[in-house]
GROMACS .gro file of C-alpha atoms in nm:
model
  239
    1UNK     CA    1  -3.459 -11.460 -21.385
    2UNK     CA    2  -3.583 -11.753 -21.063
    3UNK     CA    3  -3.497 -11.623 -20.830
    4UNK     CA    4  -3.534 -11.258 -20.908
    5UNK     CA    5  -3.903 -11.425 -20.912
    6UNK     CA    6  -3.951 -11.622 -20.587
    7UNK     CA    7  -3.801 -11.330 -20.441
    8UNK     CA    8  -4.065 -11.115 -20.601
    9UNK     CA    9  -4.331 -11.384 -20.458
   10UNK     CA   10  -4.155 -11.346 -20.115
   11UNK     CA   11  -4.167 -11.013 -20.057
   12UNK     CA   12  -4.595 -10.930 -20.232
   13UNK     CA   13  -4.655 -11.248 -19.983
   14UNK     CA   14  -4.461 -11.059 -19.650
   15UNK     CA   15  -4.607 -10.784 -19.701
   16UNK     CA   16  -4.993 -10.922 -19.751
   17UNK     CA   17  -4.914 -11.069 -19.419
   18UNK     CA   18  -4.791 -10.719 -19.286
   19UNK     CA   19  -5.087 -10.560 -19.400
   20UNK     CA   20  -5.343 -10.810 -19.293
   21UNK     CA   21  -5.185 -10.826 -18.883
   22UNK     CA   22  -5.175 -10.493 -18.888
   23UNK     CA   23  -5.493 -10.503 -18.638
   24UNK     CA   24  -5.282 -10.757 -18.426
   25UNK     CA   25  -5.035 -10.491 -18.371
   26UNK     CA   26  -4.981 -10.311 -17.952
   27UNK     CA   27  -5.183 -10.016 -17.872
   28UNK     CA   28  -5.509 -10.125 -18.092
   29UNK     CA   29  -5.825 -10.258 -17.982
   30UNK     CA   30  -5.715 -10.534 -17.774
   31UNK     CA   31  -5.545 -10.217 -17.449
   32UNK     CA   32  -5.732 -10.099 -17.191
   33UNK     CA   33  -5.741  -9.730 -17.304
   34UNK     CA   34  -5.852  -9.857 -17.641
   35UNK     CA   35  -6.143  -9.997 -17.510
   36UNK     CA   36  -6.202  -9.640 -17.360
   37UNK     CA   37  -6.285  -9.468 -17.607
   38UNK     CA   38  -6.590  -9.736 -17.749
   39UNK     CA   39  -6.816  -9.458 -17.602
   40UNK     CA   40  -7.139  -9.657 -17.721
   41UNK     CA   41  -7.235 -10.016 -17.643
   42UNK     CA   42  -7.255 -10.073 -17.938
   43UNK     CA   43  -6.945 -10.057 -18.138
   44UNK     CA   44  -6.706 -10.154 -17.773
   45UNK     CA   45  -6.949 -10.535 -17.773
   46UNK     CA   46  -6.828 -10.538 -18.174
   47UNK     CA   47  -6.463 -10.474 -18.055
   48UNK     CA   48  -6.289 -10.926 -17.947
   49UNK     CA   49  -6.174 -10.776 -17.649
   50UNK     CA   50  -6.451 -10.484 -17.515
   51UNK     CA   51  -6.738 -10.484 -17.327
   52UNK     CA   52  -7.018 -10.254 -17.250
   53UNK     CA   53  -6.932 -10.184 -16.809
   54UNK     CA   54  -7.342 -10.216 -16.624
   55UNK     CA   55  -7.120 -10.064 -16.340
   56UNK     CA   56  -6.961  -9.731 -16.473
   57UNK     CA   57  -7.209  -9.753 -16.792
   58UNK     CA   58  -6.851  -9.729 -17.044
   59UNK     CA   59  -6.650  -9.978 -17.221
   60UNK     CA   60  -6.378 -10.158 -17.071
   61UNK     CA   61  -6.114 -10.429 -17.119
   62UNK     CA   62  -6.317 -10.770 -17.032
   63UNK     CA   63  -5.957 -10.921 -16.932
   64UNK     CA   64  -5.919 -10.885 -16.539
   65UNK     CA   65  -6.293 -10.671 -16.515
   66UNK     CA   66  -6.463 -10.807 -16.236
   67UNK     CA   67  -6.847 -10.601 -16.291
   68UNK     CA   68  -7.073 -10.665 -16.516
   69UNK     CA   69  -7.047 -10.622 -16.890
   70UNK     CA   70  -7.209 -10.700 -17.196
   71UNK     CA   71  -7.052 -10.829 -17.479
   72UNK     CA   72  -7.321 -10.901 -17.717
   73UNK     CA   73  -7.580 -10.642 -17.928
   74UNK     CA   74  -7.894 -10.838 -17.799
   75UNK     CA   75  -7.680 -10.805 -17.386
   76UNK     CA   76  -7.626 -10.382 -17.515
   77UNK     CA   77  -8.093 -10.417 -17.585
   78UNK     CA   78  -8.072 -10.542 -17.209
   79UNK     CA   79  -7.869 -10.408 -17.019
   80UNK     CA   80  -8.098 -10.266 -16.704
   81UNK     CA   81  -8.188 -10.704 -16.716
   82UNK     CA   82  -7.831 -10.763 -16.707
   83UNK     CA   83  -7.735 -10.578 -16.372
   84UNK     CA   84  -7.958 -10.762 -16.110
   85UNK     CA   85  -7.885 -10.424 -15.850
   86UNK     CA   86  -8.073 -10.203 -16.105
   87UNK     CA   87  -8.372 -10.478 -16.189
   88UNK     CA   88  -8.394 -10.463 -15.867
   89UNK     CA   89  -8.369 -10.124 -15.692
   90UNK     CA   90  -7.996  -9.930 -15.686
   91UNK     CA   91  -7.993  -9.940 -16.033
   92UNK     CA   92  -8.283  -9.611 -16.012
   93UNK     CA   93  -8.248  -9.493 -15.762
   94UNK     CA   94  -7.947  -9.417 -15.847
   95UNK     CA   95  -8.000  -9.274 -16.091
   96UNK     CA   96  -8.206  -9.032 -15.949
   97UNK     CA   97  -7.941  -8.885 -15.657
   98UNK     CA   98  -7.747  -8.876 -15.997
   99UNK     CA   99  -7.974  -8.694 -16.184
  100UNK     CA  100  -8.023  -8.402 -15.870
  101UNK     CA  101  -7.639  -8.373 -15.894
  102UNK     CA  102  -7.550  -8.400 -16.193
  103UNK     CA  103  -7.516  -7.978 -16.270
  104UNK     CA  104  -7.372  -7.915 -15.903
  105UNK     CA  105  -7.069  -8.186 -15.938
  106UNK     CA  106  -7.028  -8.105 -16.375
  107UNK     CA  107  -7.075  -7.786 -16.321
  108UNK     CA  108  -7.084  -7.639 -16.010
  109UNK     CA  109  -7.332  -7.254 -15.986
  110UNK     CA  110  -7.166  -6.944 -16.201
  111UNK     CA  111  -7.211  -6.711 -15.863
  112UNK     CA  112  -6.949  -7.010 -15.633
  113UNK     CA  113  -6.628  -7.084 -15.827
  114UNK     CA  114  -6.558  -7.386 -15.482
  115UNK     CA  115  -6.882  -7.510 -15.571
  116UNK     CA  116  -6.899  -7.877 -15.724
  117UNK     CA  117  -6.783  -7.853 -16.069
  118UNK     CA  118  -6.501  -8.159 -16.033
  119UNK     CA  119  -6.426  -8.184 -16.394
  120UNK     CA  120  -6.088  -7.922 -16.515
  121UNK     CA  121  -6.243  -7.787 -16.791
  122UNK     CA  122  -6.561  -7.663 -16.602
  123UNK     CA  123  -6.312  -7.561 -16.248
  124UNK     CA  124  -6.094  -7.393 -16.484
  125UNK     CA  125  -6.335  -7.211 -16.724
  126UNK     CA  126  -6.453  -7.024 -16.372
  127UNK     CA  127  -6.254  -6.665 -16.371
  128UNK     CA  128  -6.165  -6.763 -16.024
  129UNK     CA  129  -6.033  -7.045 -16.066
  130UNK     CA  130  -5.792  -6.974 -16.391
  131UNK     CA  131  -5.441  -6.909 -16.078
  132UNK     CA  132  -5.527  -7.313 -15.958
  133UNK     CA  133  -5.332  -7.485 -16.236
  134UNK     CA  134  -4.954  -7.428 -16.118
  135UNK     CA  135  -5.010  -7.586 -15.866
  136UNK     CA  136  -5.235  -7.856 -16.006
  137UNK     CA  137  -5.121  -8.197 -15.912
  138UNK     CA  138  -5.199  -8.482 -16.163
  139UNK     CA  139  -5.156  -8.851 -16.168
  140UNK     CA  140  -5.156  -9.020 -16.452
  141UNK     CA  141  -5.223  -9.337 -16.392
  142UNK     CA  142  -5.587  -9.318 -16.323
  143UNK     CA  143  -5.601  -8.909 -16.503
  144UNK     CA  144  -5.716  -8.770 -16.171
  145UNK     CA  145  -5.609  -8.440 -15.988
  146UNK     CA  146  -5.576  -8.211 -15.714
  147UNK     CA  147  -5.614  -7.781 -15.650
  148UNK     CA  148  -5.551  -7.597 -15.324
  149UNK     CA  149  -5.924  -7.447 -15.361
  150UNK     CA  150  -6.018  -7.267 -15.003
  151UNK     CA  151  -5.869  -7.466 -14.679
  152UNK     CA  152  -5.823  -7.787 -14.873
  153UNK     CA  153  -5.730  -7.943 -15.228
  154UNK     CA  154  -6.058  -7.984 -15.501
  155UNK     CA  155  -6.026  -8.335 -15.685
  156UNK     CA  156  -6.094  -8.327 -16.022
  157UNK     CA  157  -6.202  -8.541 -16.308
  158UNK     CA  158  -5.952  -8.455 -16.650
  159UNK     CA  159  -6.186  -8.431 -16.874
  160UNK     CA  160  -6.145  -8.358 -17.278
  161UNK     CA  161  -6.274  -8.124 -17.293
  162UNK     CA  162  -5.882  -7.962 -17.093
  163UNK     CA  163  -5.647  -7.895 -17.314
  164UNK     CA  164  -5.302  -7.713 -17.262
  165UNK     CA  165  -5.307  -7.867 -16.857
  166UNK     CA  166  -5.289  -8.191 -16.825
  167UNK     CA  167  -5.098  -8.316 -17.213
  168UNK     CA  168  -4.918  -8.554 -17.005
  169UNK     CA  169  -5.253  -8.806 -16.977
  170UNK     CA  170  -5.378  -9.056 -17.197
  171UNK     CA  171  -5.750  -9.119 -17.128
  172UNK     CA  172  -5.923  -8.861 -17.034
  173UNK     CA  173  -6.282  -8.913 -16.887
  174UNK     CA  174  -6.634  -8.793 -17.122
  175UNK     CA  175  -6.893  -8.624 -16.922
  176UNK     CA  176  -7.058  -9.044 -16.955
  177UNK     CA  177  -6.796  -9.180 -16.823
  178UNK     CA  178  -6.811  -8.985 -16.471
  179UNK     CA  179  -7.194  -8.998 -16.448
  180UNK     CA  180  -7.144  -9.399 -16.439
  181UNK     CA  181  -6.931  -9.351 -16.159
  182UNK     CA  182  -7.076  -9.131 -16.002
  183UNK     CA  183  -7.416  -9.404 -16.044
  184UNK     CA  184  -7.133  -9.725 -15.967
  185UNK     CA  185  -7.033  -9.551 -15.634
  186UNK     CA  186  -7.392  -9.424 -15.505
  187UNK     CA  187  -7.571  -9.813 -15.637
  188UNK     CA  188  -7.248  -9.927 -15.391
  189UNK     CA  189  -7.368  -9.630 -15.100
  190UNK     CA  190  -7.702  -9.747 -15.087
  191UNK     CA  191  -7.654 -10.087 -15.058
  192UNK     CA  192  -7.407 -10.030 -14.782
  193UNK     CA  193  -7.673  -9.950 -14.539
  194UNK     CA  194  -8.049 -10.062 -14.493
  195UNK     CA  195  -8.207  -9.836 -14.629
  196UNK     CA  196  -8.266  -9.816 -15.019
  197UNK     CA  197  -8.383  -9.488 -14.990
  198UNK     CA  198  -8.089  -9.264 -14.854
  199UNK     CA  199  -7.722  -9.338 -14.949
  200UNK     CA  200  -7.416  -9.362 -14.693
  201UNK     CA  201  -7.177  -9.124 -14.747
  202UNK     CA  202  -6.835  -9.202 -14.760
  203UNK     CA  203  -6.587  -9.331 -15.038
  204UNK     CA  204  -6.681  -9.622 -15.206
  205UNK     CA  205  -6.400  -9.845 -15.466
  206UNK     CA  206  -6.528  -9.770 -15.900
  207UNK     CA  207  -6.366  -9.919 -16.142
  208UNK     CA  208  -6.229  -9.634 -16.407
  209UNK     CA  209  -6.305  -9.743 -16.867
  210UNK     CA  210  -5.907  -9.817 -16.875
  211UNK     CA  211  -5.949 -10.055 -16.591
  212UNK     CA  212  -5.826  -9.862 -16.239
  213UNK     CA  213  -6.019  -9.876 -15.962
  214UNK     CA  214  -6.002  -9.472 -15.768
  215UNK     CA  215  -6.233  -9.413 -15.455
  216UNK     CA  216  -6.496  -9.211 -15.519
  217UNK     CA  217  -6.675  -9.037 -15.223
  218UNK     CA  218  -7.078  -8.991 -15.231
  219UNK     CA  219  -7.341  -8.889 -15.014
  220UNK     CA  220  -7.709  -8.746 -15.152
  221UNK     CA  221  -7.615  -8.412 -15.269
  222UNK     CA  222  -7.230  -8.505 -15.407
  223UNK     CA  223  -6.983  -8.725 -15.587
  224UNK     CA  224  -6.603  -8.651 -15.656
  225UNK     CA  225  -6.266  -8.912 -15.591
  226UNK     CA  226  -6.204  -8.923 -15.254
  227UNK     CA  227  -5.798  -8.931 -15.418
  228UNK     CA  228  -5.627  -8.894 -15.740
  229UNK     CA  229  -5.434  -9.270 -15.659
  230UNK     CA  230  -5.587  -9.604 -15.723
  231UNK     CA  231  -5.723  -9.835 -15.480
  232UNK     CA  232  -5.642 -10.158 -15.450
  233UNK     CA  233  -6.000 -10.212 -15.236
  234UNK     CA  234  -6.253 -10.462 -15.500
  235UNK     CA  235  -6.520 -10.279 -15.675
  236UNK     CA  236  -6.768 -10.156 -15.427
  237UNK     CA  237  -6.623 -10.212 -15.106
  238UNK     CA  238  -6.580  -9.955 -14.912
  239UNK     CA  239  -6.223  -9.706 -14.963
   0.00000   0.00000   0.00000
């Protein structure tokens, strides 16, 4: 009886331990992909291994992140003050630049199938572009894709509104994350030249919510992935 009782107690103890340890298993909030699923600053900073990126305006893993991260509720409320670039010049100007191109980049024009629309969901939503799905190339590591459009490839962010054609991509971008990435590239482009009001057109490295750096091409009217693969260039640098 004593042996049976001891075994029962040990089994109960192990069960309690496993229940308590469950949140620490692989794939939990400590993982970069899990951090990326937290879309607002407050929920992001409550996850011990996550911080809210002031560059991309999205949740990212703390480990190895080169940019500024908000890690408390107070910092979330004062995010603009935490980012010196935003406070001085570049952030507000980047916001204005993004506002002017946002609809073009994300949605495109109804009368022009090949204009803007750098999201997979809005690209394939146009009837004229549905046939390009069969020739799409996707890099699952970056969640970027390209299709043949006109004389060259069209680069796309694989976003959460896309189904069926990108099932091998674990992380898909939200519109907010794409906006944050574009604004980070625009800030770098505004800092690159002598003028704080004009974007120095080119490609700049931006840290994505999953911790991968990608090259983003920007001008005063455009923002899109320069290619679909990751870069080793540090965030903010020219690709």
